[in-house]
Amino acid sequence: MAERRLRPVRSLITLVVVAFMLAGTILGGMRWSDAEATPKLALDLEGGTQLILTPQTEDGSEVTQDDINQAIEIIRQRVDASGVAEAEITAQGQDNIVVALPGEPSQETLDLVRRSAELRFRPVLVEGGPFALDDETLRVIIEDEQPGFEIPDGATLDDLARYAADTDGDGEISDEPESSPVNNSDLVWVTEQMIYDFYTLDCTNPASLEGGDQTPAGEPMVACEQTGASKFIVGPTDIEGTHVTNSSSGLQTTAQGTVTNTWQVSLQFDSEGADMFREVTTRLAALDSPNDQFAVVLDGLVVSNPYVSQTIPNGEASITGDGINQESAATLANQLQFGSLPLNFTVQSEEQISATLGEQQLQVGILAGLVGFGLVVIYMLFQYHALAFVTLLSLGLAATLTYLSITSLSWLIGYRLSLAGVAGLIVAISITADSFILYFERIRDEVREGRTLTDAAEYGWRRARTTIVASDAVNFLAAIVLYFLAVGGVRGFAFTLGLTTLIDLIVVTLFTYPLMTLLVKTRFFGEGRKFSGLDPVRLGANAPAYRGRGKFRTPDERQPVDRKLSIAERKAVEAAEKEVAEQ
Amino acid sequence: MMSFARLGNELYFGRRSFKIVENRRRWLSVAGFFVVASIIIILVRGLTLGVEFSGGSEFRAENVTSTDADIAIEVLAEAGVSDVPRVSTIGENAVRIQTSEADSSQIESLRQALMEAYGTEQISSTFIGPAWGQDVTRSALSGMAIFLPLVALGMVMYFRTWTMSLGAVTALLHDLIVTVGVYALVGFEVTPASVIGFLTILGYSLYDTVVVFDKVRENTATHFEQDRITYVEASDLAVNQTMVRSINTSVTGLLPVGAILFVGATGLGAGTLRDISLALFVGMFVSTFSSIFVAAPAEAEFRMRVSRYKEHTQSVMAKRESNEDLVAVDSTSAAALGATVVSGTHKGHTAQPRKKSRRNR
């Protein structure tokens, strides 16, 4: 058979070189880059908060991968802007976004992450102070608007608001416009329901500023200014935020090109948006205050309400004003930019893990791993005697390689070891150990068939190899499928499972097998001494020993049952018998 | 106690043999009974689904000054959570609080309140949206839908026969259903981590089966060149020969997983670890059973529907009838496998010993 001769020493050296190269890469990375000697840990081991969000479009249309990427960008911007360091925002599978925030982020940060990103331009219909109207004011309004209306005794604030809003005096709060509105700025949109909502809305109450509004684009709504400084009734949407192509903040530049001290937010629309904007600005410019303003409504809150002085034809607007300074200009520009994506986020899961708990989980994982490792080696010792040391060495090498791979992967591609990943590593102990069991059992089979140990190590390997490759392939396939399922912790688990399956294959081929071929050349293993785990007699070798002339001796024939004793032995026995007799 | 090596010897040479494939109908009925019973139990009792499936919030408090459940109930009631939380004590000074009411906006404030009430800084919280568990299940099912055909096809290619592929898939489905059945029977909580565990069983079950089938294939490589042993007997021999390995594999598989269960049971953390390993622990037991008692018997059952094997079996039987002497080979020993002695050939000069000293080899 012209099979390539195995060079065991060369394989072993190759493997050692590979291990040192991995270690060298990490050391080099530590010296000249930002690598670390330990793998980066995921949040469940490090402590922190993890949210899993599913973005959904308002109209239920399909969320594309682009949308997800854009949403991730938005969230990342928001999180970074809020000052949380080392946040990790990644896509998971087709439609989930995982936001991992280290430490204990504030409620504001968490809200920021979850906030839906929906931006609309609506005309301002009514503007007012932030407070809900009190008893007195409401009574004045009722008197003014509906003279002769008898306010019953004991009317609550809510009742008063109702009476005040009931402009036609029919006792019901209608939510239908009286006549069909001419355009979005038409005050007919201000229905009784709108008035009632407006009267009762208290923008100084933090609950009113939570946003998350779901009013359809074609309907008017009441809205607070985002800081709660004032409140508005705004008309139906004129322009959707999706028409915004770009927005930025900067210092205003005059027509001559000199830079002034005024901060401004510039805004650009796409061509369709530009047409709409021209119409809107033409309409608004002709109206009186407050109806000449348009409200930039982000997530149900008015982030800006600039007035329009003239028609803006080219879809390029700039917002300036007293309230606009460097900071607010940047914020508004960002809101306009990021708000152009009409996505809502559903919180699939939110997990908060304290740093101590994370550490404890890691300890549990490591302890379980070590205990498992020890138990497997002890069991192997019990089953395969001295061969258990081959297992110990191989498993140790596999563990070292795994550690080095994970550490370098966490440096190179930012892999983070999670608890599920640790579970994968522990489960891998058994899969790796099983390769050795397969090989050892095969060697034993070959010994039973009557091969010498040197041959058995070789032939056993040839047979075990196909089985090991096949079963590892099955495992690897399972790991790949699990990885692409990408739900929850599956990915971390599948990753380590797949990685260790590969390492198992490498170790058993380049280490265990060469080591065995070397070991069987030693007298202890090669002669199948007791406790070598390869004792042919103990394995009941059925070796048909060659007797010459084409004849074989069966094992029974070979049993030295009736062997004649040597003279020395005979004398020893006689001496012993004599001694017994004398006593 | 007889040593495993000795048992291995006897099984290998067929001196001791468990007639598993021969009695395949019996074992398949047993397995079938398990599967049907599992399905009935799952349907009747249902699975105990974790908070991840129903949606809700979970808090885990550690190093608490008191494990009194009323503290948590009070805190949640004050915060306006109408649902009475499920509070369970874990270990000596840890508490787990589950409620289906509180939503993600309340989590942080509840956590703070609980920290004060229990006098600990170590509270972790989890909020799960109602769709999360279904998402996981859906993905798991779609993963299976991809994995099964892929692996079935791969096995057809590897073993070059559909019967082994079908046998392996049968064993795999058996493992999965029975494992879930055990969960339903005992009332273990099913979490997304358990679902990961169930999926891993798929790989593990096949892995076990592949090894058995590999031996069957090896034993029947020259099957039609002999007329002393039937396919069923060869398959039986393979099962017996790999039995020691199967047992060793299961034990080495169960040891680390058991270590996680044992270590994880004492602490509060590592819920993921515990859930995965519990599912694996149950699954490994079941798949060890199936790799011995289901996979090969099912495969033989399928194989016996192939006319060529049926005829071969009949001819072997007929030969035994006619010639009593040959039936002396009652044991399915390796020699009975029709192993033919092939004369040696010259293996070329490279096979000759080198002249160099022993040290340099």
PDB file of N, CA and C in Angstrom, chain A residues 565-583:
ATOM      1  N   LEU A 565       7.253 -27.179  33.895  1.00  0.00           N
ATOM      2  CA  LEU A 565       7.971 -26.223  34.729  1.00  0.00           C
ATOM      3  C   LEU A 565       9.458 -26.378  34.513  1.00  0.00           C
ATOM      4  N   SER A 566      10.151 -25.268  34.614  1.00  0.00           N
ATOM      5  CA  SER A 566      11.603 -25.351  34.491  1.00  0.00           C
ATOM      6  C   SER A 566      12.165 -25.967  35.771  1.00  0.00           C
ATOM      7  N   ILE A 567      13.420 -26.350  35.723  1.00  0.00           N
ATOM      8  CA  ILE A 567      14.017 -27.003  36.897  1.00  0.00           C
ATOM      9  C   ILE A 567      13.971 -26.089  38.107  1.00  0.00           C
ATOM     10  N   ALA A 568      14.308 -24.831  37.857  1.00  0.00           N
ATOM     11  CA  ALA A 568      14.323 -23.861  38.959  1.00  0.00           C
ATOM     12  C   ALA A 568      12.941 -23.746  39.593  1.00  0.00           C
ATOM     13  N   GLU A 569      11.929 -23.668  38.728  1.00  0.00           N
ATOM     14  CA  GLU A 569      10.573 -23.511  39.236  1.00  0.00           C
ATOM     15  C   GLU A 569      10.143 -24.754  40.019  1.00  0.00           C
ATOM     16  N   ARG A 570      10.532 -25.912  39.448  1.00  0.00           N
ATOM     17  CA  ARG A 570      10.146 -27.158  40.103  1.00  0.00           C
ATOM     18  C   ARG A 570      10.748 -27.202  41.501  1.00  0.00           C
ATOM     19  N   LYS A 571      12.020 -26.785  41.576  1.00  0.00           N
ATOM     20  CA  LYS A 571      12.692 -26.785  42.879  1.00  0.00           C
ATOM     21  C   LYS A 571      12.013 -25.808  43.835  1.00  0.00           C
ATOM     22  N   ALA A 572      11.628 -24.661  43.302  1.00  0.00           N
ATOM     23  CA  ALA A 572      10.968 -23.654  44.134  1.00  0.00           C
ATOM     24  C   ALA A 572       9.675 -24.207  44.705  1.00  0.00           C
ATOM     25  N   VAL A 573       8.926 -24.898  43.839  1.00  0.00           N
ATOM     26  CA  VAL A 573       7.656 -25.465  44.279  1.00  0.00           C
ATOM     27  C   VAL A 573       7.897 -26.524  45.352  1.00  0.00           C
ATOM     28  N   GLU A 574       8.904 -27.376  45.093  1.00  0.00           N
ATOM     29  CA  GLU A 574       9.215 -28.431  46.070  1.00  0.00           C
ATOM     30  C   GLU A 574       9.573 -27.829  47.418  1.00  0.00           C
ATOM     31  N   ALA A 575      10.383 -26.751  47.338  1.00  0.00           N
ATOM     32  CA  ALA A 575      10.812 -26.083  48.567  1.00  0.00           C
ATOM     33  C   ALA A 575       9.609 -25.550  49.316  1.00  0.00           C
ATOM     34  N   ALA A 576       8.715 -24.962  48.575  1.00  0.00           N
ATOM     35  CA  ALA A 576       7.535 -24.377  49.200  1.00  0.00           C
ATOM     36  C   ALA A 576       6.679 -25.452  49.860  1.00  0.00           C
ATOM     37  N   GLU A 577       6.525 -26.559  49.160  1.00  0.00           N
ATOM     38  CA  GLU A 577       5.701 -27.654  49.695  1.00  0.00           C
ATOM     39  C   GLU A 577       6.308 -28.215  50.969  1.00  0.00           C
ATOM     40  N   LYS A 578       7.646 -28.297  50.892  1.00  0.00           N
ATOM     41  CA  LYS A 578       8.372 -28.838  52.025  1.00  0.00           C
ATOM     42  C   LYS A 578       8.139 -27.955  53.260  1.00  0.00           C
ATOM     43  N   GLU A 579       8.242 -26.676  52.999  1.00  0.00           N
ATOM     44  CA  GLU A 579       8.067 -25.700  54.078  1.00  0.00           C
ATOM     45  C   GLU A 579       6.696 -25.839  54.715  1.00  0.00           C
ATOM     46  N   VAL A 580       5.695 -25.989  53.844  1.00  0.00           N
ATOM     47  CA  VAL A 580       4.327 -26.133  54.343  1.00  0.00           C
ATOM     48  C   VAL A 580       4.202 -27.395  55.182  1.00  0.00           C
ATOM     49  N   ALA A 581       4.838 -28.441  54.684  1.00  0.00           N
ATOM     50  CA  ALA A 581       4.758 -29.723  55.376  1.00  0.00           C
ATOM     51  C   ALA A 581       5.409 -29.641  56.761  1.00  0.00           C
ATOM     52  N   GLU A 582       6.509 -28.924  56.839  1.00  0.00           N
ATOM     53  CA  GLU A 582       7.225 -28.832  58.108  1.00  0.00           C
ATOM     54  C   GLU A 582       6.422 -28.118  59.195  1.00  0.00           C
ATOM     55  N   GLN A 583       5.592 -27.202  58.755  1.00  0.00           N
ATOM     56  CA  GLN A 583       4.877 -26.392  59.745  1.00  0.00           C
ATOM     57  C   GLN A 583       3.793 -27.129  60.456  1.00  0.00           C
TER      58      GLN A 583
END
